[in-house]
mmCIF file of C-alpha atoms in Angstrom:
data_model
loop_
_atom_site.group_PDB
_atom_site.id
_atom_site.type_symbol
_atom_site.label_atom_id
_atom_site.label_comp_id
_atom_site.label_asym_id
_atom_site.label_seq_id
_atom_site.Cartn_x
_atom_site.Cartn_y
_atom_site.Cartn_z
ATOM 1 C CA MET I 263 0.119 -0.251 -0.069
ATOM 2 C CA GLY I 264 1.429 3.433 1.292
ATOM 3 C CA GLY I 265 5.226 4.151 1.145
ATOM 4 C CA HIS I 266 7.263 7.543 1.075
ATOM 5 C CA GLY I 267 7.635 7.225 -2.771
ATOM 6 C CA GLY I 268 4.637 6.195 -3.779
ATOM 7 C CA VAL I 269 1.537 3.674 -3.613
ATOM 8 C CA VAL I 270 0.561 0.751 -5.876
ATOM 9 C CA ALA I 271 -3.125 0.020 -6.309
ATOM 10 C CA ALA I 272 -4.302 -3.165 -8.355
ATOM 11 C CA GLY I 273 -7.643 -2.699 -10.500
ATOM 12 C CA VAL I 274 -10.172 -5.354 -10.938
ATOM 13 C CA SER I 275 -8.374 -6.764 -14.134
ATOM 14 C CA GLY I 276 -5.074 -7.268 -11.970
ATOM 15 C CA ARG I 277 -3.322 -4.658 -13.286
ATOM 16 C CA ARG I 278 -1.198 -2.919 -10.803
ATOM 17 C CA ARG I 279 0.068 0.889 -11.438
ATOM 18 C CA GLU I 280 2.124 3.140 -9.032
ATOM 19 C CA TYR I 281 0.854 6.220 -7.729
ATOM 20 C CA ASP I 282 1.818 9.597 -5.663
ATOM 21 C CA LEU I 283 -1.685 9.407 -3.662
ATOM 22 C CA LEU I 284 -4.351 7.191 -3.820
ATOM 23 C CA ILE I 285 -7.767 8.506 -2.182
ATOM 24 C CA GLY I 286 -10.365 6.264 -0.759
ATOM 25 C CA ALA I 287 -13.665 8.038 -1.649
ATOM 26 C CA ASP I 288 -15.875 4.379 -1.659
ATOM 27 C CA GLY I 289 -18.534 5.053 0.630
ATOM 28 C CA GLN I 290 -19.618 4.261 3.959
ATOM 29 C CA GLY I 291 -18.549 0.175 3.097
ATOM 30 C CA SER I 292 -15.121 1.263 1.984
ATOM 31 C CA ARG I 293 -12.773 -1.529 0.899
ATOM 32 C CA THR I 294 -9.669 0.935 1.009
ATOM 33 C CA ARG I 295 -10.561 1.413 4.559
ATOM 34 C CA ARG I 296 -10.625 -2.118 5.381
ATOM 35 C CA THR I 297 -6.748 -2.074 4.127
ATOM 36 C CA LEU I 298 -5.906 0.914 6.627
ATOM 37 C CA LEU I 299 -7.459 -0.479 9.684
ATOM 38 C CA PRO I 300 -5.905 -3.089 12.087
ATOM 39 C CA ARG I 301 -7.626 -6.252 11.931
ATOM 40 C CA GLY I 302 -10.886 -6.554 13.730
ATOM 41 C CA VAL I 303 -11.075 -2.710 14.249
ATOM 42 C CA ASP I 304 -14.851 -1.508 13.749
ATOM 43 C CA PRO I 305 -14.986 1.247 12.276
ATOM 44 C CA TYR I 306 -19.153 1.749 12.704
ATOM 45 C CA TRP I 307 -21.043 3.710 15.143
ATOM 46 C CA ARG I 308 -24.444 2.057 14.863
ATOM 47 C CA VAL I 309 -27.777 3.882 15.759
ATOM 48 C CA GLY I 310 -30.144 0.504 15.630
ATOM 49 C CA ILE I 311 -31.779 1.886 12.266
ATOM 50 C CA HIS I 312 -31.709 -0.191 9.392
ATOM 51 C CA MET I 313 -32.875 1.168 5.794
ATOM 52 C CA ALA I 314 -33.314 -0.176 1.816
ATOM 53 C CA TYR I 315 -34.760 1.820 -0.768
ATOM 54 C CA TRP I 316 -35.043 1.214 -4.556
ATOM 55 C CA PHE I 317 -37.411 2.401 -7.426
ATOM 56 C CA VAL I 318 -41.130 1.196 -8.713
ATOM 57 C CA LEU I 319 -43.109 2.352 -11.274
ATOM 58 C CA ARG I 320 -44.928 5.859 -10.459
ATOM 59 C CA ILE I 321 -49.084 5.725 -10.368
ATOM 60 C CA ALA I 322 -51.816 8.355 -10.727
ATOM 61 C CA SER I 323 -51.852 8.652 -6.708
ATOM 62 C CA ASP I 324 -48.103 9.461 -6.047
ATOM 63 C CA THR I 325 -47.913 12.831 -5.638
ATOM 64 C CA ASN I 326 -44.886 15.253 -5.454
ATOM 65 C CA ILE I 327 -45.383 15.610 -1.607
ATOM 66 C CA ARG I 328 -43.617 12.476 0.781
ATOM 67 C CA ASP I 329 -45.880 10.236 2.477
ATOM 68 C CA THR I 330 -44.788 8.412 5.208
ATOM 69 C CA CYS I 331 -46.564 5.544 7.075
ATOM 70 C CA MET I 332 -45.823 4.609 10.860
ATOM 71 C CA VAL I 333 -46.055 0.970 11.498
ATOM 72 C CA PRO I 334 -46.055 -0.608 14.811
ATOM 73 C CA GLY I 335 -42.725 -2.338 15.796
ATOM 74 C CA GLY I 336 -40.585 0.475 15.115
ATOM 75 C CA ARG I 337 -41.225 0.392 11.359
ATOM 76 C CA GLN I 338 -41.641 3.401 8.628
ATOM 77 C CA ILE I 339 -42.709 3.105 5.408
ATOM 78 C CA MET I 340 -42.134 6.232 2.581
ATOM 79 C CA ARG I 341 -42.618 7.345 -0.616
ATOM 80 C CA ARG I 342 -41.442 9.928 -2.655
ATOM 81 C CA SER I 343 -41.715 10.916 -6.102
ATOM 82 C CA HIS I 344 -39.016 13.244 -8.037
ATOM 83 C CA ASN I 345 -39.972 12.575 -11.641
ATOM 84 C CA ALA I 346 -43.090 11.648 -14.183
ATOM 85 C CA THR I 347 -42.354 7.526 -13.985
ATOM 86 C CA GLU I 348 -40.514 6.411 -10.963
ATOM 87 C CA THR I 349 -41.404 6.796 -7.025
ATOM 88 C CA GLN I 350 -38.584 6.129 -4.611
ATOM 89 C CA VAL I 351 -39.698 3.680 -1.945
ATOM 90 C CA TYR I 352 -37.754 3.579 1.624
ATOM 91 C CA PHE I 353 -38.659 0.899 4.345
ATOM 92 C CA VAL I 354 -37.049 1.618 7.360
ATOM 93 C CA MET I 355 -37.020 0.010 10.875
ATOM 94 C CA ARG I 356 -35.304 -0.071 14.456
ATOM 95 C CA GLU I 357 -33.724 -3.370 15.075
ATOM 96 C CA GLU I 358 -30.306 -4.366 17.136
ATOM 97 C CA SER I 359 -29.419 -7.701 15.944
ATOM 98 C CA ALA I 360 -26.657 -9.649 14.524
ATOM 99 C CA GLU I 361 -29.301 -10.587 11.551
ATOM 100 C CA ALA I 362 -29.638 -7.415 10.897
ATOM 101 C CA SER I 363 -26.569 -5.950 10.669
ATOM 102 C CA ALA I 364 -25.242 -8.950 8.748
ATOM 103 C CA ILE I 365 -27.756 -8.934 5.839
ATOM 104 C CA HIS I 366 -26.653 -5.785 4.124
ATOM 105 C CA ARG I 367 -23.748 -7.836 3.060
ATOM 106 C CA ALA I 368 -25.656 -10.722 1.955
ATOM 107 C CA PRO I 369 -26.602 -10.994 -2.036
ATOM 108 C CA VAL I 370 -29.372 -9.270 -3.429
ATOM 109 C CA GLU I 371 -32.072 -11.766 -3.144
ATOM 110 C CA GLN I 372 -31.317 -12.238 0.333
ATOM 111 C CA GLN I 373 -31.897 -8.849 1.448
ATOM 112 C CA GLN I 374 -34.810 -8.327 -0.517
ATOM 113 C CA THR I 375 -36.579 -11.413 1.165
ATOM 114 C CA PHE I 376 -35.188 -9.910 4.678
ATOM 115 C CA TRP I 377 -37.271 -6.625 4.173
ATOM 116 C CA ALA I 378 -40.521 -8.399 2.063
ATOM 117 C CA GLU I 379 -40.263 -10.930 5.412
ATOM 118 C CA ARG I 380 -40.043 -7.887 7.880
ATOM 119 C CA PHE I 381 -42.855 -5.605 6.448
ATOM 120 C CA LYS I 382 -44.951 -8.531 5.510
ATOM 121 C CA ASP I 383 -47.645 -7.539 8.094
ATOM 122 C CA ALA I 384 -47.235 -3.033 7.445
ATOM 123 C CA GLY I 385 -50.079 -2.875 5.087
ATOM 124 C CA TRP I 386 -50.658 0.632 3.236
ATOM 125 C CA GLN I 387 -49.185 -0.421 0.157
ATOM 126 C CA THR I 388 -46.568 -2.598 1.239
ATOM 127 C CA GLU I 389 -47.590 -5.358 -1.372
ATOM 128 C CA ARG I 390 -47.508 -3.092 -4.126
ATOM 129 C CA PHE I 391 -43.641 -1.788 -2.805
ATOM 130 C CA VAL I 392 -42.231 -5.554 -2.072
ATOM 131 C CA SER I 393 -43.631 -6.290 -5.534
ATOM 132 C CA GLY I 394 -41.773 -3.956 -7.363
ATOM 133 C CA MET I 395 -38.580 -4.544 -5.352
ATOM 134 C CA LYS I 396 -37.861 -7.723 -7.023
ATOM 135 C CA ASP I 397 -38.133 -6.032 -10.739
ATOM 136 C CA SER I 398 -36.074 -2.939 -9.756
ATOM 137 C CA PRO I 399 -33.004 -1.645 -11.325
ATOM 138 C CA PHE I 400 -32.026 -0.056 -8.022
ATOM 139 C CA PHE I 401 -31.773 -1.434 -4.678
ATOM 140 C CA TYR I 402 -30.142 -0.875 -1.434
ATOM 141 C CA SER I 403 -29.699 -1.844 1.451
ATOM 142 C CA GLN I 404 -27.940 -0.557 4.824
ATOM 143 C CA GLU I 405 -27.275 -0.049 8.122
ATOM 144 C CA ILE I 406 -27.628 3.467 9.863
ATOM 145 C CA ALA I 407 -24.468 4.188 10.893
ATOM 146 C CA GLN I 408 -21.437 6.583 11.329
ATOM 147 C CA VAL I 409 -18.065 6.063 10.450
ATOM 148 C CA ARG I 410 -15.644 6.680 13.784
ATOM 149 C CA ILE I 411 -11.928 6.124 12.900
ATOM 150 C CA ASP I 412 -8.875 7.721 14.885
ATOM 151 C CA SER I 413 -6.835 8.390 11.377
ATOM 152 C CA TRP I 414 -7.921 9.122 8.223
ATOM 153 C CA SER I 415 -4.448 8.544 6.487
ATOM 154 C CA LYS I 416 -1.838 5.953 6.194
ATOM 155 C CA GLY I 417 1.506 6.736 4.220
ATOM 156 C CA ARG I 418 0.206 7.787 0.924
ATOM 157 C CA VAL I 419 -3.366 6.570 1.249
ATOM 158 C CA VAL I 420 -6.149 8.865 2.190
ATOM 159 C CA LEU I 421 -9.444 8.653 2.947
ATOM 160 C CA ALA I 422 -12.305 11.130 1.728
ATOM 161 C CA GLY I 423 -16.324 11.721 2.517
ATOM 162 C CA ASP I 424 -18.190 8.865 3.691
ATOM 163 C CA ALA I 425 -15.215 6.300 3.917
ATOM 164 C CA ALA I 426 -13.194 8.418 6.579
ATOM 165 C CA HIS I 427 -16.558 10.308 8.330
ATOM 166 C CA CYS I 428 -19.963 9.198 7.338
ATOM 167 C CA ALA I 429 -22.250 11.111 9.579
ATOM 168 C CA SER I 430 -25.117 8.948 8.567
ATOM 169 C CA PRO I 431 -28.016 9.735 6.582
ATOM 170 C CA TYR I 432 -30.208 11.390 9.508
ATOM 171 C CA SER I 433 -27.458 14.049 9.736
ATOM 172 C CA GLY I 434 -28.352 15.581 6.739
ATOM 173 C CA MET I 435 -25.037 16.654 5.913
ATOM 174 C CA GLY I 436 -23.789 13.492 3.138
ATOM 175 C CA ILE I 437 -23.248 15.494 0.529
ATOM 176 C CA SER I 438 -22.044 18.689 2.299
ATOM 177 C CA GLY I 439 -19.945 16.984 4.457
ATOM 178 C CA GLY I 440 -18.294 15.320 1.383
ATOM 179 C CA LEU I 441 -17.680 18.242 -0.474
ATOM 180 C CA VAL I 442 -16.139 20.276 2.356
ATOM 181 C CA GLY I 443 -14.034 17.363 3.163
ATOM 182 C CA ALA I 444 -12.624 17.475 -0.672
ATOM 183 C CA TYR I 445 -12.088 21.016 -0.620
ATOM 184 C CA VAL I 446 -10.244 20.865 2.373
ATOM 185 C CA LEU I 447 -8.152 18.031 0.959
ATOM 186 C CA ALA I 448 -7.552 19.729 -2.229
ATOM 187 C CA GLY I 449 -6.671 23.055 -0.600
ATOM 188 C CA GLU I 450 -4.077 21.238 1.979
ATOM 189 C CA ILE I 451 -2.812 19.119 -0.983
ATOM 190 C CA ASN I 452 -2.102 22.530 -3.410
ATOM 191 C CA ARG I 453 -0.932 24.326 -0.108
ATOM 192 C CA ASN I 454 1.828 21.526 0.466
ATOM 193 C CA PRO I 455 2.375 19.988 -3.038
ATOM 194 C CA ALA I 456 5.731 18.718 -2.295
ATOM 195 C CA ASP I 457 4.992 17.379 1.464
ATOM 196 C CA LEU I 458 1.918 15.197 1.112
ATOM 197 C CA PRO I 459 2.309 13.803 4.729
ATOM 198 C CA ALA I 460 1.846 17.438 6.091
ATOM 199 C CA ALA I 461 -0.519 18.044 3.500
ATOM 200 C CA LEU I 462 -2.727 14.849 4.776
ATOM 201 C CA ALA I 463 -2.082 15.620 8.562
ATOM 202 C CA ASN I 464 -3.142 19.338 8.127
ATOM 203 C CA TYR I 465 -5.935 18.120 6.081
ATOM 204 C CA GLU I 466 -7.173 15.909 8.916
ATOM 205 C CA GLN I 467 -6.367 18.631 11.967
ATOM 206 C CA VAL I 468 -8.428 21.234 9.959
ATOM 207 C CA LEU I 469 -11.662 19.034 8.928
ATOM 208 C CA ARG I 470 -12.275 16.864 12.414
ATOM 209 C CA PRO I 471 -13.847 19.590 14.129
ATOM 210 C CA PHE I 472 -16.366 20.326 11.573
ATOM 211 C CA VAL I 473 -17.015 16.284 11.464
ATOM 212 C CA ASP I 474 -17.091 16.117 15.020
ATOM 213 C CA GLU I 475 -19.578 18.292 15.124
ATOM 214 C CA ILE I 476 -21.889 17.226 12.545
ATOM 215 C CA GLN I 477 -21.607 13.700 13.615
ATOM 216 C CA GLY I 478 -22.472 14.719 17.196
ATOM 217 C CA GLU I 479 -25.646 16.166 16.249
ATOM 218 C CA VAL I 480 -27.072 12.808 15.317
ATOM 219 C CA ASN I 481 -28.954 11.413 18.544
ATOM 220 C CA PRO I 482 -29.982 8.062 18.246
ATOM 221 C CA ARG I 483 -32.575 8.239 21.243
ATOM 222 C CA ILE I 484 -34.118 11.032 19.151
ATOM 223 C CA LEU I 485 -34.214 8.868 16.137
ATOM 224 C CA ARG I 486 -36.051 6.223 18.196
ATOM 225 C CA MET I 487 -38.666 8.362 19.293
ATOM 226 C CA GLY I 488 -39.719 9.067 15.561
ATOM 227 C CA MET I 489 -40.065 5.175 15.151
ATOM 228 C CA PRO I 490 -42.710 4.022 17.953
ATOM 229 C CA LEU I 491 -43.204 0.797 18.692
ATOM 230 C CA SER I 492 -46.839 0.274 19.066
ATOM 231 C CA LYS I 493 -50.224 1.824 17.926
ATOM 232 C CA HIS I 494 -50.869 4.077 20.791
ATOM 233 C CA SER I 495 -47.330 5.770 20.777
ATOM 234 C CA ILE I 496 -47.596 6.169 17.124
ATOM 235 C CA SER I 497 -51.075 7.929 17.786
ATOM 236 C CA ALA I 498 -49.411 10.053 20.580
ATOM 237 C CA PHE I 499 -46.612 10.747 18.538
ATOM 238 C CA GLN I 500 -48.585 11.967 15.905
ATOM 239 C CA SER I 501 -50.846 14.390 17.841
ATOM 240 C CA VAL I 502 -48.086 16.279 19.063
ATOM 241 C CA THR I 503 -46.103 16.377 15.696
ATOM 242 C CA ALA I 504 -49.450 17.658 14.332
ATOM 243 C CA LEU I 505 -49.953 20.101 17.290
ATOM 244 C CA ALA I 506 -46.277 21.446 16.923
ATOM 245 C CA CYS I 507 -46.853 21.939 12.991
ATOM 246 C CA PHE I 508 -50.209 24.049 14.131
ATOM 247 C CA LEU I 509 -48.214 26.108 16.495
ATOM 248 C CA HIS I 510 -45.568 26.783 13.817
ATOM 249 C CA ILE I 511 -43.161 25.594 16.138
ATOM 250 C CA PRO I 512 -40.743 24.307 13.034
ATOM 251 C CA ASP I 513 -40.802 27.694 11.609
ATOM 252 C CA LEU I 514 -40.160 29.378 14.766
ATOM 253 C CA VAL I 515 -37.390 27.301 15.373
ATOM 254 C CA ALA I 516 -35.561 27.809 12.212
ATOM 255 C CA ARG I 517 -35.574 31.470 12.221
ATOM 256 C CA MET I 518 -34.270 31.375 15.856
ATOM 257 C CA SER I 519 -31.248 29.484 14.770
ATOM 258 C CA THR I 520 -28.177 31.485 15.015
ATOM 259 C CA GLN I 521 -25.532 29.332 13.107
ATOM 260 C CA ASP I 522 -25.418 26.791 10.232
ATOM 261 C CA ARG I 523 -24.448 22.867 10.647
ATOM 262 C CA GLY I 524 -20.955 22.597 12.252
ATOM 263 C CA GLY I 525 -21.255 24.967 14.930
ATOM 264 C CA ASP I 526 -18.625 28.044 14.478
ATOM 265 C CA TRP I 527 -16.270 26.011 12.177
ATOM 266 C CA GLN I 528 -15.398 28.262 9.672
ATOM 267 C CA LEU I 529 -14.394 27.006 5.922
ATOM 268 C CA PRO I 530 -10.569 27.630 5.171
ATOM 269 C CA ALA I 531 -9.540 29.685 2.350
ATOM 270 C CA PHE I 532 -7.135 28.599 0.244
ATOM 271 C CA SER I 533 -7.375 30.373 -2.781
ATOM 272 C CA ASP I 534 -3.440 31.271 -2.969
ATOM 273 C CA ALA I 535 -2.874 27.840 -3.022
ATOM 274 C CA LEU I 536 -5.478 26.682 -5.275
ATOM 275 C CA ALA I 537 -4.472 29.714 -7.807
ATOM 276 C CA ALA I 538 -0.850 28.654 -7.550
#
């Protein structure tokens, strides 16, 4: 892998080439990260929630407003349509079991069977969605987790985006976090082109406070409150949220917010380095 002179990488064809720097931006399940971490180290901070999503054909009743169906057992079904022909379906559930954590690495057919079984009694449009799942050209199953590791680089190999610091979909900062991280990494490399170890060390030192802030805003207890286990809990949750909307509380909270996500962290200026 990484050395002082370069890094050797092999593609799926088996061809090996040497590069000055290898950037692993291969997502939450990063294989690049796996080669950097000591054996047995678990990079994930789990919240006990799992999600699957795929596309089905859009029908006339699918509006442009997202629908959410809350199902006993800590389950949710969500539907949203963003084009004229497709509707995206989400199955979400609370579960802390080895089976649920392992299913995301199983063959797709097994994943689909797992999700169909977990939602077989969910009602609403479940039958339509499960039927469309089997023919969908796109299907993805994942555990909601954050990536928390002590270092994002080793030698001339560095991680970026979700591979380095996934904050989970519930952070609302996946794309923003990836773009900010790429900007900081590029800026530090351009500022220190002759000293990559220093550039990578600066990248982590500058970005880490921002990442810690956006990851820390994800509270598993609050997330689970939004996925009630019983019918009575669902009714209570819906009543409280309906009252909050009637009183315009979300609007008031938004107007009273004094800072952006990430706290008071400021995006560094690299204009001189990037123009050089």
